[in-house]
Amino acid sequence: MQNREKKKMREEKILSTLDKLGCLSRSQLQMIMGIPDVRMMNKILYNMRQYLNHTFLNENVYYLNKKGRQQIGAQQEFKKTSRILHHIMRNDIYIFYHYPKDWKIEYPVTWSENGKKYRLIADAFFTYHDMLHFVEVDAQQQMIKNRSKIEKYASLFQAIQKQGIGEPVLVWYTISSVRKEKLEVWCKEYDIPYEVLCKHDI
């Protein structure tokens, strides 16, 4: 009876985590669930196959199917697109910062400057050590667009600091050292608190 209850709780955690994050690779699920054995994790996921869809990106990537959504009352359907890498990279940050409880994805922010209204959508948002963390994932986006985003964040961070509602920091997660260096230069240029991580940093 105890094993059955444990299995049920584990399955519910996997389903609810997939609902929260959209999709997860097998290795990411392993880390979140604290299961060191690959074979055991594969067996668990195989036994849950009635609730899951999967695709392949270096390894299996899982997301809820209709039955999985119904099982936990999930409203949002994850649709497999070319942005799978983007989602997986964003999950890396979630894991790297120890699973923030207030983690929000596709987080909209609006503010005003000199009577003009601005808006941006951060790839994710969370608080960590009482600082407001805005996450941007750079999975081969045009660098000119990244620079434009940094300029917008500079304006947003000024508005946040003027209102005294917290200390913001911009977290970039990118795919190469070359892109990392450019992002660091631009963040310094616009004088905003930042951290730029690369795949090999995580």
PDB file of N, CA and C in Angstrom, residues 142-190:
ATOM      1  N   GLN A 142      18.320  36.519 -33.420  1.00  0.00           N
ATOM      2  CA  GLN A 142      19.171  37.555 -34.026  1.00  0.00           C
ATOM      3  C   GLN A 142      19.729  38.447 -32.922  1.00  0.00           C
ATOM      4  N   MET A 143      21.030  38.686 -32.964  1.00  0.00           N
ATOM      5  CA  MET A 143      21.672  39.458 -31.903  1.00  0.00           C
ATOM      6  C   MET A 143      21.167  40.898 -31.843  1.00  0.00           C
ATOM      7  N   ILE A 144      20.764  41.441 -32.981  1.00  0.00           N
ATOM      8  CA  ILE A 144      20.233  42.810 -32.980  1.00  0.00           C
ATOM      9  C   ILE A 144      18.953  42.890 -32.144  1.00  0.00           C
ATOM     10  N   LYS A 145      18.168  41.802 -32.150  1.00  0.00           N
ATOM     11  CA  LYS A 145      16.946  41.758 -31.327  1.00  0.00           C
ATOM     12  C   LYS A 145      17.308  41.636 -29.853  1.00  0.00           C
ATOM     13  N   ASN A 146      18.366  40.891 -29.561  1.00  0.00           N
ATOM     14  CA  ASN A 146      18.817  40.770 -28.172  1.00  0.00           C
ATOM     15  C   ASN A 146      19.264  42.122 -27.622  1.00  0.00           C
ATOM     16  N   ARG A 147      19.989  42.875 -28.437  1.00  0.00           N
ATOM     17  CA  ARG A 147      20.440  44.200 -27.994  1.00  0.00           C
ATOM     18  C   ARG A 147      19.242  45.119 -27.741  1.00  0.00           C
ATOM     19  N   SER A 148      18.256  45.052 -28.617  1.00  0.00           N
ATOM     20  CA  SER A 148      17.047  45.860 -28.446  1.00  0.00           C
ATOM     21  C   SER A 148      16.328  45.503 -27.141  1.00  0.00           C
ATOM     22  N   LYS A 149      16.321  44.214 -26.807  1.00  0.00           N
ATOM     23  CA  LYS A 149      15.694  43.777 -25.555  1.00  0.00           C
ATOM     24  C   LYS A 149      16.438  44.340 -24.346  1.00  0.00           C
ATOM     25  N   ILE A 150      17.769  44.323 -24.422  1.00  0.00           N
ATOM     26  CA  ILE A 150      18.572  44.855 -23.313  1.00  0.00           C
ATOM     27  C   ILE A 150      18.271  46.338 -23.108  1.00  0.00           C
ATOM     28  N   GLU A 151      18.117  47.065 -24.192  1.00  0.00           N
ATOM     29  CA  GLU A 151      17.771  48.497 -24.115  1.00  0.00           C
ATOM     30  C   GLU A 151      16.429  48.672 -23.400  1.00  0.00           C
ATOM     31  N   LYS A 152      15.460  47.806 -23.730  1.00  0.00           N
ATOM     32  CA  LYS A 152      14.146  47.868 -23.078  1.00  0.00           C
ATOM     33  C   LYS A 152      14.255  47.538 -21.589  1.00  0.00           C
ATOM     34  N   TYR A 153      15.061  46.542 -21.273  1.00  0.00           N
ATOM     35  CA  TYR A 153      15.241  46.175 -19.862  1.00  0.00           C
ATOM     36  C   TYR A 153      15.887  47.310 -19.069  1.00  0.00           C
ATOM     37  N   ALA A 154      16.778  48.047 -19.707  1.00  0.00           N
ATOM     38  CA  ALA A 154      17.404  49.194 -19.031  1.00  0.00           C
ATOM     39  C   ALA A 154      16.332  50.195 -18.603  1.00  0.00           C
ATOM     40  N   SER A 155      15.375  50.446 -19.502  1.00  0.00           N
ATOM     41  CA  SER A 155      14.268  51.350 -19.193  1.00  0.00           C
ATOM     42  C   SER A 155      13.384  50.774 -18.084  1.00  0.00           C
ATOM     43  N   LEU A 156      13.061  49.481 -18.190  1.00  0.00           N
ATOM     44  CA  LEU A 156      12.233  48.815 -17.178  1.00  0.00           C
ATOM     45  C   LEU A 156      12.904  48.859 -15.805  1.00  0.00           C
ATOM     46  N   PHE A 157      14.191  48.558 -15.757  1.00  0.00           N
ATOM     47  CA  PHE A 157      14.894  48.502 -14.475  1.00  0.00           C
ATOM     48  C   PHE A 157      14.958  49.881 -13.812  1.00  0.00           C
ATOM     49  N   GLN A 158      15.072  50.916 -14.621  1.00  0.00           N
ATOM     50  CA  GLN A 158      15.039  52.279 -14.066  1.00  0.00           C
ATOM     51  C   GLN A 158      13.686  52.553 -13.421  1.00  0.00           C
ATOM     52  N   ALA A 159      12.616  52.123 -14.110  1.00  0.00           N
ATOM     53  CA  ALA A 159      11.258  52.319 -13.579  1.00  0.00           C
ATOM     54  C   ALA A 159      11.072  51.546 -12.274  1.00  0.00           C
ATOM     55  N   ILE A 160      11.576  50.314 -12.222  1.00  0.00           N
ATOM     56  CA  ILE A 160      11.464  49.484 -11.014  1.00  0.00           C
ATOM     57  C   ILE A 160      12.223  50.137  -9.852  1.00  0.00           C
ATOM     58  N   GLN A 161      13.429  50.626 -10.133  1.00  0.00           N
ATOM     59  CA  GLN A 161      14.247  51.228  -9.079  1.00  0.00           C
ATOM     60  C   GLN A 161      13.656  52.542  -8.582  1.00  0.00           C
ATOM     61  N   LYS A 162      13.071  53.320  -9.492  1.00  0.00           N
ATOM     62  CA  LYS A 162      12.416  54.578  -9.087  1.00  0.00           C
ATOM     63  C   LYS A 162      11.241  54.309  -8.165  1.00  0.00           C
ATOM     64  N   GLN A 163      10.501  53.238  -8.450  1.00  0.00           N
ATOM     65  CA  GLN A 163       9.323  52.903  -7.641  1.00  0.00           C
ATOM     66  C   GLN A 163       9.707  52.206  -6.336  1.00  0.00           C
ATOM     67  N   GLY A 164      10.966  51.773  -6.243  1.00  0.00           N
ATOM     68  CA  GLY A 164      11.425  51.117  -5.023  1.00  0.00           C
ATOM     69  C   GLY A 164      10.732  49.800  -4.743  1.00  0.00           C
ATOM     70  N   ILE A 165      10.440  49.032  -5.809  1.00  0.00           N
ATOM     71  CA  ILE A 165       9.693  47.775  -5.618  1.00  0.00           C
ATOM     72  C   ILE A 165      10.606  46.545  -5.678  1.00  0.00           C
ATOM     73  N   GLY A 166      11.910  46.774  -5.631  1.00  0.00           N
ATOM     74  CA  GLY A 166      12.829  45.641  -5.626  1.00  0.00           C
ATOM     75  C   GLY A 166      14.056  45.896  -6.476  1.00  0.00           C
ATOM     76  N   GLU A 167      15.029  45.007  -6.331  1.00  0.00           N
ATOM     77  CA  GLU A 167      16.257  45.104  -7.124  1.00  0.00           C
ATOM     78  C   GLU A 167      16.194  44.096  -8.262  1.00  0.00           C
ATOM     79  N   PRO A 168      16.188  44.573  -9.518  1.00  0.00           N
ATOM     80  CA  PRO A 168      16.063  43.651 -10.654  1.00  0.00           C
ATOM     81  C   PRO A 168      17.425  43.190 -11.184  1.00  0.00           C
ATOM     82  N   VAL A 169      17.424  42.015 -11.788  1.00  0.00           N
ATOM     83  CA  VAL A 169      18.609  41.505 -12.473  1.00  0.00           C
ATOM     84  C   VAL A 169      18.155  40.761 -13.735  1.00  0.00           C
ATOM     85  N   LEU A 170      18.912  40.921 -14.796  1.00  0.00           N
ATOM     86  CA  LEU A 170      18.589  40.265 -16.064  1.00  0.00           C
ATOM     87  C   LEU A 170      19.481  39.035 -16.220  1.00  0.00           C
ATOM     88  N   VAL A 171      18.855  37.879 -16.396  1.00  0.00           N
ATOM     89  CA  VAL A 171      19.597  36.626 -16.589  1.00  0.00           C
ATOM     90  C   VAL A 171      19.461  36.199 -18.047  1.00  0.00           C
ATOM     91  N   TRP A 172      20.585  36.134 -18.730  1.00  0.00           N
ATOM     92  CA  TRP A 172      20.614  35.600 -20.098  1.00  0.00           C
ATOM     93  C   TRP A 172      21.158  34.179 -20.066  1.00  0.00           C
ATOM     94  N   TYR A 173      20.573  33.338 -20.901  1.00  0.00           N
ATOM     95  CA  TYR A 173      21.100  31.982 -21.061  1.00  0.00           C
ATOM     96  C   TYR A 173      21.278  31.744 -22.559  1.00  0.00           C
ATOM     97  N   THR A 174      22.513  31.574 -22.981  1.00  0.00           N
ATOM     98  CA  THR A 174      22.807  31.519 -24.403  1.00  0.00           C
ATOM     99  C   THR A 174      23.561  30.245 -24.793  1.00  0.00           C
ATOM    100  N   ILE A 175      23.814  30.103 -26.084  1.00  0.00           N
ATOM    101  CA  ILE A 175      24.314  28.821 -26.595  1.00  0.00           C
ATOM    102  C   ILE A 175      25.805  28.802 -26.887  1.00  0.00           C
ATOM    103  N   SER A 176      26.475  29.962 -26.867  1.00  0.00           N
ATOM    104  CA  SER A 176      27.903  29.961 -27.196  1.00  0.00           C
ATOM    105  C   SER A 176      28.642  31.051 -26.428  1.00  0.00           C
ATOM    106  N   SER A 177      29.945  30.859 -26.281  1.00  0.00           N
ATOM    107  CA  SER A 177      30.792  31.833 -25.576  1.00  0.00           C
ATOM    108  C   SER A 177      30.849  33.164 -26.318  1.00  0.00           C
ATOM    109  N   VAL A 178      30.816  33.107 -27.645  1.00  0.00           N
ATOM    110  CA  VAL A 178      30.861  34.332 -28.463  1.00  0.00           C
ATOM    111  C   VAL A 178      29.625  35.188 -28.193  1.00  0.00           C
ATOM    112  N   ARG A 179      28.466  34.553 -28.189  1.00  0.00           N
ATOM    113  CA  ARG A 179      27.224  35.277 -27.932  1.00  0.00           C
ATOM    114  C   ARG A 179      27.183  35.774 -26.487  1.00  0.00           C
ATOM    115  N   LYS A 180      27.714  34.979 -25.571  1.00  0.00           N
ATOM    116  CA  LYS A 180      27.777  35.368 -24.160  1.00  0.00           C
ATOM    117  C   LYS A 180      28.569  36.661 -23.992  1.00  0.00           C
ATOM    118  N   GLU A 181      29.719  36.746 -24.654  1.00  0.00           N
ATOM    119  CA  GLU A 181      30.571  37.943 -24.544  1.00  0.00           C
ATOM    120  C   GLU A 181      29.855  39.189 -25.058  1.00  0.00           C
ATOM    121  N   LYS A 182      29.133  39.055 -26.170  1.00  0.00           N
ATOM    122  CA  LYS A 182      28.398  40.207 -26.727  1.00  0.00           C
ATOM    123  C   LYS A 182      27.300  40.663 -25.770  1.00  0.00           C
ATOM    124  N   LEU A 183      26.574  39.713 -25.217  1.00  0.00           N
ATOM    125  CA  LEU A 183      25.496  40.056 -24.284  1.00  0.00           C
ATOM    126  C   LEU A 183      26.047  40.750 -23.044  1.00  0.00           C
ATOM    127  N   GLU A 184      27.189  40.295 -22.553  1.00  0.00           N
ATOM    128  CA  GLU A 184      27.822  40.925 -21.382  1.00  0.00           C
ATOM    129  C   GLU A 184      28.233  42.363 -21.693  1.00  0.00           C
ATOM    130  N   VAL A 185      28.806  42.581 -22.869  1.00  0.00           N
ATOM    131  CA  VAL A 185      29.228  43.932 -23.274  1.00  0.00           C
ATOM    132  C   VAL A 185      28.027  44.872 -23.312  1.00  0.00           C
ATOM    133  N   TRP A 186      26.918  44.413 -23.888  1.00  0.00           N
ATOM    134  CA  TRP A 186      25.733  45.268 -24.013  1.00  0.00           C
ATOM    135  C   TRP A 186      25.085  45.534 -22.658  1.00  0.00           C
ATOM    136  N   CYS A 187      25.056  44.535 -21.779  1.00  0.00           N
ATOM    137  CA  CYS A 187      24.492  44.751 -20.435  1.00  0.00           C
ATOM    138  C   CYS A 187      25.315  45.787 -19.664  1.00  0.00           C
ATOM    139  N   LYS A 188      26.640  45.730 -19.829  1.00  0.00           N
ATOM    140  CA  LYS A 188      27.510  46.729 -19.191  1.00  0.00           C
ATOM    141  C   LYS A 188      27.269  48.109 -19.799  1.00  0.00           C
ATOM    142  N   GLU A 189      27.124  48.128 -21.114  1.00  0.00           N
ATOM    143  CA  GLU A 189      26.910  49.400 -21.819  1.00  0.00           C
ATOM    144  C   GLU A 189      25.660  50.101 -21.312  1.00  0.00           C
ATOM    145  N   TYR A 190      24.598  49.319 -21.060  1.00  0.00           N
ATOM    146  CA  TYR A 190      23.338  49.901 -20.581  1.00  0.00           C
ATOM    147  C   TYR A 190      23.266  49.953 -19.055  1.00  0.00           C
TER     148      TYR A 190
END
